[in-house]
Amino acid sequence: MELTSKKFKSELILEIQACLQLAVPLVITQILEAGIPLLDGVMMGLLNSQALAAGALGAVTFSTLASVCRSVLSAAGVSVANAFGAGKIDQVSRATGQGIWLAVTMCLPVMFVIWHFDSILLLTGQEESNVLLAQTYLRSIVWGFPAALGFCILKEVSSALNRPQFLTVITVVGLLSNAAANYLLIFGKFGFPVLGLAGIGWASALIFWLNFIAAASWICFDNYFKKYQLHCALHQFDKDMFIDIFQTGWFLGLQYGAEIGVFTVTALLMGWFGTETLAAHEITVETESFVETVSIGISYAVTMRVGQLRGQNDLKGASRAGFVCIALITPVVSIVALIFWLFPNYIVAMYLDTSNLDNIEIVKTANSFLAAGAIVQILYSIQTIAAGALIGLKDTKVPVLITMFAYWGVGLGGGYLMAFTFGWGAIGLWLGLVLGLLMGAVLLTWRFYLLTTELSYSRQQPHAVPFAERLVEKGGAGSMSL
């Protein structure tokens, strides 16, 4: 018994170290990547209020489409992690190649949509002057889209191979360079033309390419990656692997779309309660979004870690990795939740003057939203890591259904009932998000436990076909196949 206990503690410590080794640089990289649009927003505000409004339309459009594509491409990282865990060096190269081909396949149609997105914005009732200004931003930043996806693939591959650290350095340099490039191109300093809002788009496009070139050069010349022969990736098209990555990635993109869609609809419903309520909602959402980058970074780490252990057929280890990451993030987000509860005025003060009597209603409403947002933060972190662990198992179809049910059925449906039917007002929409995320966190965590436990049992009992594996077999494309 004592020997078993020591072995368990030793395995637990090793897993914590492995998770942190991946998570820390990925969290930092995620925060820095989130800093680029944040910095762009600040620079837009230096121009004028119309540039800020138009730039926000363009930035949201670009970041949403890019994030959906990155979600699809994350399936390639899982395939690389599986191959790495199994010690199949040739498959590492092939999976990398299929990820690159998938990125190339998505580039042209998405760039076409971005180029002509002004027509879509006009259909939503946006002011024509704002749309025309947003178009100048979109038609400049669009040229950096291929590099943004290329950098995403290289980040997935390097993370799957346990070497994400240098990408953090690249992202730091990129963020600083982005600030300088924005300044030069917006205001036309040192002989550069005055480009205004379009200059922010060109600056971001330039940084995307510099980051991609730096990452590609590092992977090509670093001795650690030479044995995987990643430079041969583009010459090894594998139809079956390409389809497998696309099928898995498609559901990941759909899952992300379901998540971002419910927050978009919630923002629209908030607008029915007035400008002050919508402003308070935006303050809460912006604060939440920045803090969530930590959870998303750890989610990337657990995806790669579980993917590696799945490649080794170590499902007990995969289960341990998933729950270790949940245990690591919970104290962190709990501290953040306490800050939301105890010091909401300080948070609101970062966005507006809380001493101004005209802002009293916004401050009061934002304080109540932040209290609900504190609970949302905890539940979002748990469900995001559980979802990331399931991605590592290449189980995506059922999690998409769970996410849609939790977010749209329980979250948005429950929020609408509380806000409008029961008459609780805008806070009802936030309470609906709490219920939806609670449902998602419970169901996704339960599914991860079920799959790893029963599939681990099936390895020990070759003739047994447990309930979890039957679920996977019925799931079809996009579900885990072992």
Tab-separated table of C-alpha atoms in Angstrom:
chain	number	residue	atom	x	y	z
A	1	MET	CA	0.000	0.000	0.000
A	2	GLU	CA	2.771	2.431	0.944
A	3	LEU	CA	4.668	1.586	-2.244
A	4	THR	CA	1.532	2.209	-4.330
A	5	SER	CA	0.976	5.537	-2.571
A	6	LYS	CA	4.555	6.651	-3.258
A	7	LYS	CA	4.237	5.621	-6.892
A	8	PHE	CA	1.008	7.604	-7.231
A	9	LYS	CA	2.583	10.712	-5.670
A	10	SER	CA	5.617	10.383	-7.912
A	11	GLU	CA	3.454	10.084	-11.043
A	12	LEU	CA	1.354	13.023	-9.897
A	13	ILE	CA	4.403	15.250	-9.367
A	14	LEU	CA	5.848	14.285	-12.739
A	15	GLU	CA	2.528	15.052	-14.422
A	16	ILE	CA	2.292	18.457	-12.734
A	17	GLN	CA	5.807	19.262	-13.963
A	18	ALA	CA	4.998	18.098	-17.513
A	19	CYS	CA	1.768	20.112	-17.616
A	20	LEU	CA	3.435	23.254	-16.285
A	21	GLN	CA	6.308	22.906	-18.757
A	22	LEU	CA	3.775	23.095	-21.572
A	23	ALA	CA	1.223	25.384	-19.946
A	24	VAL	CA	3.406	28.284	-18.785
A	25	PRO	CA	4.830	29.291	-22.203
A	26	LEU	CA	1.469	28.648	-23.886
A	27	VAL	CA	-0.371	30.826	-21.361
A	28	ILE	CA	2.168	33.630	-21.845
A	29	THR	CA	1.915	33.280	-25.632
A	30	GLN	CA	-1.881	33.351	-25.453
A	31	ILE	CA	-1.857	36.520	-23.337
A	32	LEU	CA	0.596	38.197	-25.697
A	33	GLU	CA	-1.445	37.212	-28.761
A	34	ALA	CA	-4.522	38.705	-27.079
A	35	GLY	CA	-2.459	41.832	-26.478
A	36	ILE	CA	-2.130	42.561	-30.220
A	37	PRO	CA	-5.860	43.325	-30.834
A	38	LEU	CA	-5.971	45.094	-27.465
A	39	LEU	CA	-3.059	47.294	-28.541
A	40	ASP	CA	-4.693	47.873	-31.918
A	41	GLY	CA	-7.849	49.030	-30.143
A	42	VAL	CA	-5.889	51.537	-28.071
A	43	MET	CA	-4.173	52.878	-31.203
A	44	MET	CA	-7.535	53.170	-32.991
A	45	GLY	CA	-8.756	55.348	-30.146
A	46	LEU	CA	-5.848	57.736	-30.740
A	47	LEU	CA	-7.305	58.585	-34.148
A	48	ASN	CA	-10.938	59.470	-33.359
A	49	SER	CA	-14.183	57.936	-32.131
A	50	GLN	CA	-15.303	56.936	-35.633
A	51	ALA	CA	-12.013	55.143	-36.290
A	52	LEU	CA	-12.481	53.284	-32.994
A	53	ALA	CA	-16.035	52.238	-33.900
A	54	ALA	CA	-15.137	51.237	-37.470
A	55	GLY	CA	-11.938	49.532	-36.340
A	56	ALA	CA	-13.904	47.527	-33.777
A	57	LEU	CA	-16.165	46.215	-36.557
A	58	GLY	CA	-13.148	45.171	-38.606
A	59	ALA	CA	-11.191	43.723	-35.697
A	60	VAL	CA	-14.102	41.607	-34.454
A	61	THR	CA	-14.686	40.304	-37.976
A	62	PHE	CA	-11.056	39.347	-38.545
A	63	SER	CA	-10.429	37.863	-35.086
A	64	THR	CA	-13.618	35.777	-35.172
A	65	LEU	CA	-12.878	34.236	-38.576
A	66	ALA	CA	-9.219	33.690	-37.645
A	67	SER	CA	-10.178	32.045	-34.340
A	68	VAL	CA	-12.599	29.646	-36.042
A	69	CYS	CA	-9.854	28.637	-38.497
A	70	ARG	CA	-7.359	28.196	-35.656
A	71	SER	CA	-9.852	25.921	-33.912
A	72	VAL	CA	-10.069	23.767	-37.039
A	73	LEU	CA	-6.269	23.641	-37.341
A	74	SER	CA	-5.833	22.561	-33.725
A	75	ALA	CA	-6.845	19.072	-34.883
A	76	ALA	CA	-3.506	18.871	-36.695
A	77	GLY	CA	-1.707	19.537	-33.407
A	78	VAL	CA	-3.583	16.636	-31.806
A	79	SER	CA	-2.519	14.283	-34.621
A	80	VAL	CA	1.102	15.387	-34.191
A	81	ALA	CA	0.847	14.852	-30.420
A	82	ASN	CA	-0.571	11.354	-30.942
A	83	ALA	CA	2.258	10.454	-33.324
A	84	PHE	CA	4.871	11.961	-30.988
A	85	GLY	CA	3.511	10.004	-28.019
A	86	ALA	CA	3.548	6.796	-30.049
A	87	GLY	CA	7.125	7.451	-31.211
A	88	LYS	CA	6.093	7.449	-34.893
A	89	ILE	CA	8.456	10.036	-36.326
A	90	ASP	CA	7.280	9.656	-39.931
A	91	GLN	CA	3.675	10.369	-38.912
A	92	VAL	CA	4.765	13.556	-37.129
A	93	SER	CA	5.979	14.917	-40.460
A	94	ARG	CA	2.892	13.726	-42.355
A	95	ALA	CA	0.472	15.181	-39.814
A	96	THR	CA	2.342	18.496	-39.954
A	97	GLY	CA	2.074	18.492	-43.743
A	98	GLN	CA	-1.661	17.806	-43.721
A	99	GLY	CA	-2.140	20.652	-41.233
A	100	ILE	CA	-0.308	23.003	-43.587
A	101	TRP	CA	-2.368	21.819	-46.554
A	102	LEU	CA	-5.541	22.370	-44.538
A	103	ALA	CA	-4.427	25.911	-43.697
A	104	VAL	CA	-3.729	26.600	-47.391
A	105	THR	CA	-7.135	25.167	-48.344
A	106	MET	CA	-8.952	27.479	-45.912
A	107	CYS	CA	-6.961	30.606	-46.729
A	108	LEU	CA	-8.376	31.690	-50.084
A	109	PRO	CA	-12.117	31.324	-49.320
A	110	VAL	CA	-11.781	33.025	-45.922
A	111	MET	CA	-9.674	35.837	-47.408
A	112	PHE	CA	-12.390	36.293	-50.053
A	113	VAL	CA	-15.006	36.623	-47.303
A	114	ILE	CA	-12.874	39.148	-45.386
A	115	TRP	CA	-12.265	41.201	-48.554
A	116	HIS	CA	-16.011	41.470	-49.250
A	117	PHE	CA	-17.242	41.576	-45.657
A	118	ASP	CA	-18.347	45.195	-46.076
A	119	SER	CA	-21.447	43.911	-47.892
A	120	ILE	CA	-22.332	41.721	-44.910
A	121	LEU	CA	-21.785	44.583	-42.458
A	122	LEU	CA	-24.151	46.805	-44.463
A	123	LEU	CA	-26.849	44.109	-44.276
A	124	THR	CA	-26.641	44.220	-40.462
A	125	GLY	CA	-27.640	47.882	-40.469
A	126	GLN	CA	-24.245	49.430	-39.742
A	127	GLU	CA	-23.641	53.033	-40.770
A	128	GLU	CA	-22.196	53.210	-44.286
A	129	SER	CA	-19.394	55.594	-43.271
A	130	ASN	CA	-18.245	53.179	-40.560
A	131	VAL	CA	-18.386	50.216	-42.941
A	132	LEU	CA	-16.315	52.018	-45.583
A	133	LEU	CA	-13.697	52.879	-42.978
A	134	ALA	CA	-13.710	49.306	-41.616
A	135	GLN	CA	-13.192	48.075	-45.178
A	136	THR	CA	-9.835	49.887	-45.380
A	137	TYR	CA	-8.718	48.005	-42.269
A	138	LEU	CA	-9.960	44.616	-43.446
A	139	ARG	CA	-8.439	44.950	-46.928
A	140	SER	CA	-5.035	45.618	-45.410
A	141	ILE	CA	-4.929	43.077	-42.579
A	142	VAL	CA	-6.315	40.340	-44.868
A	143	TRP	CA	-2.858	39.956	-46.470
A	144	GLY	CA	-1.509	38.743	-43.137
A	145	PHE	CA	-4.131	36.006	-42.836
A	146	PRO	CA	-2.013	33.216	-44.446
A	147	ALA	CA	0.866	34.007	-42.092
A	148	ALA	CA	-1.487	34.040	-39.072
A	149	LEU	CA	-2.669	30.513	-39.925
A	150	GLY	CA	0.902	29.413	-40.709
A	151	PHE	CA	2.083	30.610	-37.298
A	152	CYS	CA	-0.868	28.768	-35.742
A	153	ILE	CA	0.197	25.471	-37.336
A	154	LEU	CA	3.797	25.916	-36.194
A	155	LYS	CA	2.610	26.688	-32.668
A	156	GLU	CA	0.480	23.536	-32.667
A	157	VAL	CA	3.374	21.402	-33.925
A	158	SER	CA	6.018	22.816	-31.575
A	159	SER	CA	3.632	22.452	-28.611
A	160	ALA	CA	2.829	18.864	-29.563
A	161	LEU	CA	6.593	18.170	-29.623
A	162	ASN	CA	7.098	19.800	-26.182
A	163	ARG	CA	8.991	22.841	-27.530
A	164	PRO	CA	6.680	25.911	-27.325
A	165	GLN	CA	9.115	28.163	-25.430
A	166	PHE	CA	10.743	29.980	-28.341
A	167	LEU	CA	7.345	30.919	-29.759
A	168	THR	CA	6.769	32.913	-26.583
A	169	VAL	CA	9.918	34.926	-27.325
A	170	ILE	CA	8.744	35.498	-30.909
A	171	THR	CA	5.341	36.694	-29.674
A	172	VAL	CA	6.932	39.150	-27.216
A	173	VAL	CA	9.065	40.673	-29.978
A	174	GLY	CA	6.051	40.683	-32.290
A	175	LEU	CA	3.897	42.592	-29.805
A	176	LEU	CA	6.553	45.274	-29.300
A	177	SER	CA	7.162	45.509	-33.045
A	178	ASN	CA	3.426	45.818	-33.643
A	179	ALA	CA	3.274	48.895	-31.402
A	180	ALA	CA	6.134	50.543	-33.309
A	181	ALA	CA	4.709	49.625	-36.729
A	182	ASN	CA	1.275	50.974	-35.743
A	183	TYR	CA	2.804	54.314	-34.745
A	184	LEU	CA	4.824	54.624	-37.954
A	185	LEU	CA	2.025	53.724	-40.354
A	186	ILE	CA	-0.895	55.428	-38.613
A	187	PHE	CA	0.719	58.831	-38.358
A	188	GLY	CA	3.275	58.570	-41.173
A	189	LYS	CA	6.424	59.039	-39.112
A	190	PHE	CA	10.005	58.901	-40.488
A	191	GLY	CA	8.887	59.247	-44.095
A	192	PHE	CA	6.175	56.568	-44.055
A	193	PRO	CA	2.798	57.493	-45.594
A	194	VAL	CA	-0.096	58.520	-43.316
A	195	LEU	CA	-2.430	55.511	-43.550
A	196	GLY	CA	-4.688	56.013	-40.535
A	197	LEU	CA	-6.862	52.993	-39.706
A	198	ALA	CA	-5.533	51.084	-42.735
A	199	GLY	CA	-2.051	51.500	-41.245
A	200	ILE	CA	-3.078	49.407	-38.232
A	201	GLY	CA	-4.161	46.628	-40.587
A	202	TRP	CA	-0.900	46.788	-42.580
A	203	ALA	CA	1.139	46.801	-39.356
A	204	SER	CA	-0.645	43.686	-38.062
A	205	ALA	CA	-0.212	41.941	-41.428
A	206	LEU	CA	3.512	42.724	-41.354
A	207	ILE	CA	3.898	41.343	-37.825
A	208	PHE	CA	1.981	38.170	-38.723
A	209	TRP	CA	4.497	37.516	-41.514
A	210	LEU	CA	7.537	38.334	-39.377
A	211	ASN	CA	6.289	36.009	-36.617
A	212	PHE	CA	5.642	33.234	-39.116
A	213	ILE	CA	9.052	33.580	-40.781
A	214	ALA	CA	10.815	33.627	-37.405
A	215	ALA	CA	8.937	30.523	-36.209
A	216	ALA	CA	9.529	28.659	-39.481
A	217	SER	CA	13.249	29.510	-39.408
A	218	TRP	CA	13.562	28.314	-35.830
A	219	ILE	CA	11.845	25.000	-36.558
A	220	CYS	CA	13.900	24.461	-39.728
A	221	PHE	CA	17.303	25.084	-38.118
A	222	ASP	CA	16.864	23.910	-34.529
A	223	ASN	CA	18.562	20.546	-34.003
A	224	TYR	CA	15.676	19.209	-31.914
A	225	PHE	CA	13.287	19.291	-34.890
A	226	LYS	CA	15.688	17.931	-37.516
A	227	LYS	CA	14.951	14.278	-36.765
A	228	TYR	CA	11.265	14.829	-37.567
A	229	GLN	CA	12.128	16.103	-41.082
A	230	LEU	CA	9.347	18.680	-40.987
A	231	HIS	CA	10.811	20.374	-44.081
A	232	CYS	CA	9.529	17.394	-46.087
A	233	ALA	CA	5.990	17.872	-44.804
A	234	LEU	CA	4.544	19.563	-47.879
A	235	HIS	CA	5.701	16.748	-50.168
A	236	GLN	CA	3.826	14.044	-48.235
A	237	PHE	CA	0.134	14.550	-48.942
A	238	ASP	CA	-1.839	11.862	-47.132
A	239	LYS	CA	-5.486	11.878	-48.177
A	240	ASP	CA	-6.735	9.731	-45.287
A	241	MET	CA	-4.908	11.756	-42.644
A	242	PHE	CA	-6.018	15.038	-44.246
A	243	ILE	CA	-9.661	13.942	-44.120
A	244	ASP	CA	-9.278	12.735	-40.531
A	245	ILE	CA	-7.792	16.075	-39.427
A	246	PHE	CA	-10.463	18.028	-41.303
A	247	GLN	CA	-13.314	15.960	-39.852
A	248	THR	CA	-11.979	16.419	-36.335
A	249	GLY	CA	-11.200	20.102	-36.882
A	250	TRP	CA	-14.578	20.882	-38.437
A	251	PHE	CA	-16.335	20.029	-35.188
A	252	LEU	CA	-13.837	22.120	-33.213
A	253	GLY	CA	-14.619	25.121	-35.415
A	254	LEU	CA	-18.329	24.487	-34.937
A	255	GLN	CA	-17.834	24.258	-31.175
A	256	TYR	CA	-16.003	27.589	-31.084
A	257	GLY	CA	-18.717	29.128	-33.270
A	258	ALA	CA	-21.366	27.930	-30.816
A	259	GLU	CA	-19.491	29.529	-27.923
A	260	ILE	CA	-18.858	32.898	-29.532
A	261	GLY	CA	-22.340	32.946	-31.049
A	262	VAL	CA	-24.129	32.754	-27.715
A	263	PHE	CA	-22.099	35.680	-26.343
A	264	THR	CA	-22.910	37.687	-29.480
A	265	VAL	CA	-26.641	37.028	-29.114
A	266	THR	CA	-26.443	37.850	-25.407
A	267	ALA	CA	-24.846	41.219	-26.251
A	268	LEU	CA	-27.665	41.936	-28.707
A	269	LEU	CA	-30.268	41.093	-26.053
A	270	MET	CA	-28.451	43.334	-23.575
A	271	GLY	CA	-28.986	46.211	-25.979
A	272	TRP	CA	-32.742	45.916	-25.382
A	273	PHE	CA	-32.194	47.113	-21.808
A	274	GLY	CA	-30.507	50.362	-22.857
A	275	THR	CA	-27.097	51.881	-23.522
A	276	GLU	CA	-25.996	51.851	-19.863
A	277	THR	CA	-26.713	48.124	-19.526
A	278	LEU	CA	-24.912	47.332	-22.776
A	279	ALA	CA	-21.889	49.362	-21.649
A	280	ALA	CA	-21.811	47.511	-18.309
A	281	HIS	CA	-22.044	44.209	-20.176
A	282	GLU	CA	-19.124	45.149	-22.436
A	283	ILE	CA	-16.973	46.057	-19.426
A	284	THR	CA	-17.629	42.635	-17.898
A	285	VAL	CA	-17.095	40.735	-21.144
A	286	GLU	CA	-13.823	42.529	-21.946
A	287	THR	CA	-12.490	41.792	-18.450
A	288	GLU	CA	-13.619	38.166	-18.668
A	289	SER	CA	-12.062	37.717	-22.112
A	290	PHE	CA	-8.635	38.848	-20.981
A	291	VAL	CA	-8.629	36.587	-17.895
A	292	GLU	CA	-9.865	33.654	-19.985
A	293	THR	CA	-6.619	33.667	-21.953
A	294	VAL	CA	-5.014	31.821	-19.014
A	295	SER	CA	-7.607	29.041	-19.186
A	296	ILE	CA	-7.298	28.836	-22.968
A	297	GLY	CA	-3.506	28.544	-22.713
A	298	ILE	CA	-3.793	25.690	-20.204
A	299	SER	CA	-6.448	24.107	-22.421
A	300	TYR	CA	-3.921	24.011	-25.291
A	301	ALA	CA	-1.425	22.375	-22.947
A	302	VAL	CA	-3.839	19.681	-21.762
A	303	THR	CA	-4.849	18.947	-25.374
A	304	MET	CA	-1.238	18.242	-26.307
A	305	ARG	CA	-0.461	16.356	-23.109
A	306	VAL	CA	-3.528	14.098	-23.410
A	307	GLY	CA	-2.802	13.635	-27.112
A	308	GLN	CA	0.750	12.487	-26.344
A	309	LEU	CA	-0.426	10.026	-23.688
A	310	ARG	CA	-3.156	8.722	-25.966
A	311	GLY	CA	-0.450	8.023	-28.544
A	312	GLN	CA	1.296	5.964	-25.861
A	313	ASN	CA	-2.001	4.147	-25.089
A	314	ASP	CA	-1.683	5.439	-21.521
A	315	LEU	CA	-5.311	6.345	-20.864
A	316	LYS	CA	-4.834	6.417	-17.095
A	317	GLY	CA	-2.056	8.933	-17.637
A	318	ALA	CA	-4.328	10.925	-19.959
A	319	SER	CA	-7.016	11.007	-17.282
A	320	ARG	CA	-4.466	12.138	-14.697
A	321	ALA	CA	-3.220	14.907	-17.020
A	322	GLY	CA	-6.731	16.260	-17.558
A	323	PHE	CA	-7.635	16.423	-13.895
A	324	VAL	CA	-4.222	17.783	-12.906
A	325	CYS	CA	-4.778	20.748	-15.225
A	326	ILE	CA	-8.247	21.333	-13.781
A	327	ALA	CA	-6.711	21.248	-10.297
A	328	LEU	CA	-4.009	23.718	-11.376
A	329	ILE	CA	-6.391	26.293	-12.859
A	330	THR	CA	-9.138	26.189	-10.203
A	331	PRO	CA	-7.197	28.037	-7.434
A	332	VAL	CA	-6.043	30.677	-9.931
A	333	VAL	CA	-9.516	31.475	-11.251
A	334	SER	CA	-10.937	31.323	-7.727
A	335	ILE	CA	-8.577	34.159	-6.736
A	336	VAL	CA	-9.724	36.108	-9.806
A	337	ALA	CA	-13.339	35.443	-8.821
A	338	LEU	CA	-12.664	36.888	-5.362
A	339	ILE	CA	-11.238	40.020	-6.989
A	340	PHE	CA	-14.402	40.298	-9.102
A	341	TRP	CA	-16.553	39.973	-5.979
A	342	LEU	CA	-14.574	42.187	-3.598
A	343	PHE	CA	-13.201	44.928	-5.856
A	344	PRO	CA	-15.631	45.462	-8.759
A	345	ASN	CA	-15.330	49.258	-8.553
A	346	TYR	CA	-11.597	49.088	-9.268
A	347	ILE	CA	-12.267	46.976	-12.359
A	348	VAL	CA	-14.940	49.343	-13.665
A	349	ALA	CA	-12.617	52.294	-12.996
A	350	MET	CA	-10.234	50.936	-15.639
A	351	TYR	CA	-12.884	51.677	-18.280
A	352	LEU	CA	-14.627	54.857	-17.095
A	353	ASP	CA	-14.682	57.570	-14.422
A	354	THR	CA	-16.593	56.034	-11.509
A	355	SER	CA	-16.766	59.400	-9.722
A	356	ASN	CA	-18.789	60.907	-12.558
A	357	LEU	CA	-22.470	60.996	-11.540
A	358	ASP	CA	-23.497	60.265	-15.136
A	359	ASN	CA	-21.881	56.831	-14.816
A	360	ILE	CA	-23.607	55.736	-11.599
A	361	GLU	CA	-26.083	53.431	-13.343
A	362	ILE	CA	-23.353	51.787	-15.442
A	363	VAL	CA	-21.166	51.226	-12.361
A	364	LYS	CA	-24.045	49.698	-10.382
A	365	THR	CA	-25.035	47.389	-13.225
A	366	ALA	CA	-21.433	46.389	-13.993
A	367	ASN	CA	-20.898	45.472	-10.314
A	368	SER	CA	-23.796	43.010	-10.435
A	369	PHE	CA	-22.587	41.588	-13.753
A	370	LEU	CA	-19.056	41.120	-12.372
A	371	ALA	CA	-20.453	39.123	-9.434
A	372	ALA	CA	-22.081	36.710	-11.877
A	373	GLY	CA	-18.986	36.903	-14.077
A	374	ALA	CA	-16.872	35.608	-11.205
A	375	ILE	CA	-18.824	32.343	-11.204
A	376	VAL	CA	-18.749	32.265	-15.012
A	377	GLN	CA	-14.959	32.539	-14.884
A	378	ILE	CA	-14.576	29.447	-12.678
A	379	LEU	CA	-17.022	27.329	-14.680
A	380	TYR	CA	-15.620	28.464	-18.035
A	381	SER	CA	-12.118	27.424	-16.987
A	382	ILE	CA	-13.247	23.936	-15.979
A	383	GLN	CA	-15.309	23.348	-19.118
A	384	THR	CA	-12.575	24.739	-21.390
A	385	ILE	CA	-9.942	22.403	-19.953
A	386	ALA	CA	-12.337	19.439	-20.050
A	387	ALA	CA	-13.076	20.261	-23.701
A	388	GLY	CA	-9.338	20.546	-24.396
A	389	ALA	CA	-8.743	17.135	-22.813
A	390	LEU	CA	-11.449	15.603	-25.012
A	391	ILE	CA	-9.824	17.170	-28.075
A	392	GLY	CA	-6.618	15.371	-27.055
A	393	LEU	CA	-8.621	12.149	-27.278
A	394	LYS	CA	-9.890	13.265	-30.725
A	395	ASP	CA	-13.409	13.135	-29.334
A	396	THR	CA	-15.214	16.139	-30.799
A	397	LYS	CA	-18.674	15.271	-32.114
A	398	VAL	CA	-20.404	14.629	-28.783
A	399	PRO	CA	-18.666	17.589	-27.059
A	400	VAL	CA	-20.068	19.859	-29.799
A	401	LEU	CA	-23.570	18.598	-29.039
A	402	ILE	CA	-22.967	19.082	-25.319
A	403	THR	CA	-21.703	22.628	-25.917
A	404	MET	CA	-24.667	23.569	-28.089
A	405	PHE	CA	-27.117	22.137	-25.562
A	406	ALA	CA	-25.379	23.807	-22.605
A	407	TYR	CA	-24.797	27.220	-24.213
A	408	TRP	CA	-27.852	27.622	-26.408
A	409	GLY	CA	-30.429	25.436	-24.685
A	410	VAL	CA	-29.666	25.907	-20.997
A	411	GLY	CA	-27.604	29.115	-21.102
A	412	LEU	CA	-29.353	31.318	-23.639
A	413	GLY	CA	-32.778	29.699	-23.210
A	414	GLY	CA	-32.631	29.889	-19.417
A	415	GLY	CA	-31.262	33.422	-19.539
A	416	TYR	CA	-34.081	34.570	-21.807
A	417	LEU	CA	-36.687	33.071	-19.468
A	418	MET	CA	-35.164	34.716	-16.393
A	419	ALA	CA	-34.590	38.067	-18.082
A	420	PHE	CA	-37.877	38.505	-19.961
A	421	THR	CA	-40.423	35.899	-18.865
A	422	PHE	CA	-39.665	36.057	-15.130
A	423	GLY	CA	-38.870	39.768	-15.339
A	424	TRP	CA	-35.456	39.603	-13.639
A	425	GLY	CA	-33.936	42.000	-16.147
A	426	ALA	CA	-30.437	41.964	-17.651
A	427	ILE	CA	-28.889	40.042	-14.744
A	428	GLY	CA	-31.063	37.111	-15.818
A	429	LEU	CA	-29.018	36.777	-19.004
A	430	TRP	CA	-25.810	36.481	-16.969
A	431	LEU	CA	-27.425	33.954	-14.632
A	432	GLY	CA	-28.360	31.977	-17.736
A	433	LEU	CA	-24.682	31.926	-18.757
A	434	VAL	CA	-23.851	30.618	-15.277
A	435	LEU	CA	-26.328	27.748	-15.664
A	436	GLY	CA	-25.141	26.965	-19.198
A	437	LEU	CA	-21.481	26.860	-18.207
A	438	LEU	CA	-22.283	24.751	-15.147
A	439	MET	CA	-24.041	22.243	-17.374
A	440	GLY	CA	-21.166	22.272	-19.885
A	441	ALA	CA	-18.494	21.880	-17.189
A	442	VAL	CA	-20.278	18.933	-15.562
A	443	LEU	CA	-21.116	17.076	-18.783
A	444	LEU	CA	-17.739	17.565	-20.478
A	445	THR	CA	-15.786	16.592	-17.350
A	446	TRP	CA	-18.013	13.548	-16.873
A	447	ARG	CA	-17.521	12.483	-20.499
A	448	PHE	CA	-13.748	12.794	-20.226
A	449	TYR	CA	-13.746	10.682	-17.056
A	450	LEU	CA	-16.061	8.117	-18.656
A	451	LEU	CA	-13.985	7.738	-21.810
A	452	THR	CA	-10.588	7.473	-20.129
A	453	THR	CA	-11.834	5.122	-17.404
A	454	GLU	CA	-13.818	2.703	-19.543
A	455	LEU	CA	-11.414	2.724	-22.473
A	456	SER	CA	-8.581	2.026	-20.056
A	457	TYR	CA	-10.594	-0.916	-18.764
A	458	SER	CA	-11.191	-2.161	-22.302
A	459	ARG	CA	-7.403	-2.242	-22.861
A	460	GLN	CA	-7.092	-4.604	-19.928
A	461	GLN	CA	-10.116	-6.677	-21.029
A	462	PRO	CA	-9.682	-7.159	-24.813
A	463	HIS	CA	-13.103	-8.793	-25.289
A	464	ALA	CA	-15.029	-6.136	-23.381
A	465	VAL	CA	-16.811	-3.403	-25.314
A	466	PRO	CA	-17.706	-0.787	-22.700
A	467	PHE	CA	-20.515	1.730	-22.997
A	468	ALA	CA	-18.106	4.631	-23.650
A	469	GLU	CA	-16.509	2.899	-26.622
A	470	ARG	CA	-19.922	2.024	-28.069
A	471	LEU	CA	-20.797	5.736	-27.841
A	472	VAL	CA	-17.628	6.595	-29.756
A	473	GLU	CA	-18.327	4.028	-32.457
A	474	LYS	CA	-21.834	5.422	-32.954
A	475	GLY	CA	-20.512	8.986	-33.039
A	476	GLY	CA	-19.137	8.643	-36.554
A	477	ALA	CA	-16.735	11.144	-38.069
A	478	GLY	CA	-15.211	13.531	-35.611
A	479	SER	CA	-15.437	11.138	-32.677
A	480	MET	CA	-12.539	9.292	-31.178
A	481	SER	CA	-11.412	6.125	-32.931
A	482	LEU	CA	-8.966	3.932	-31.128
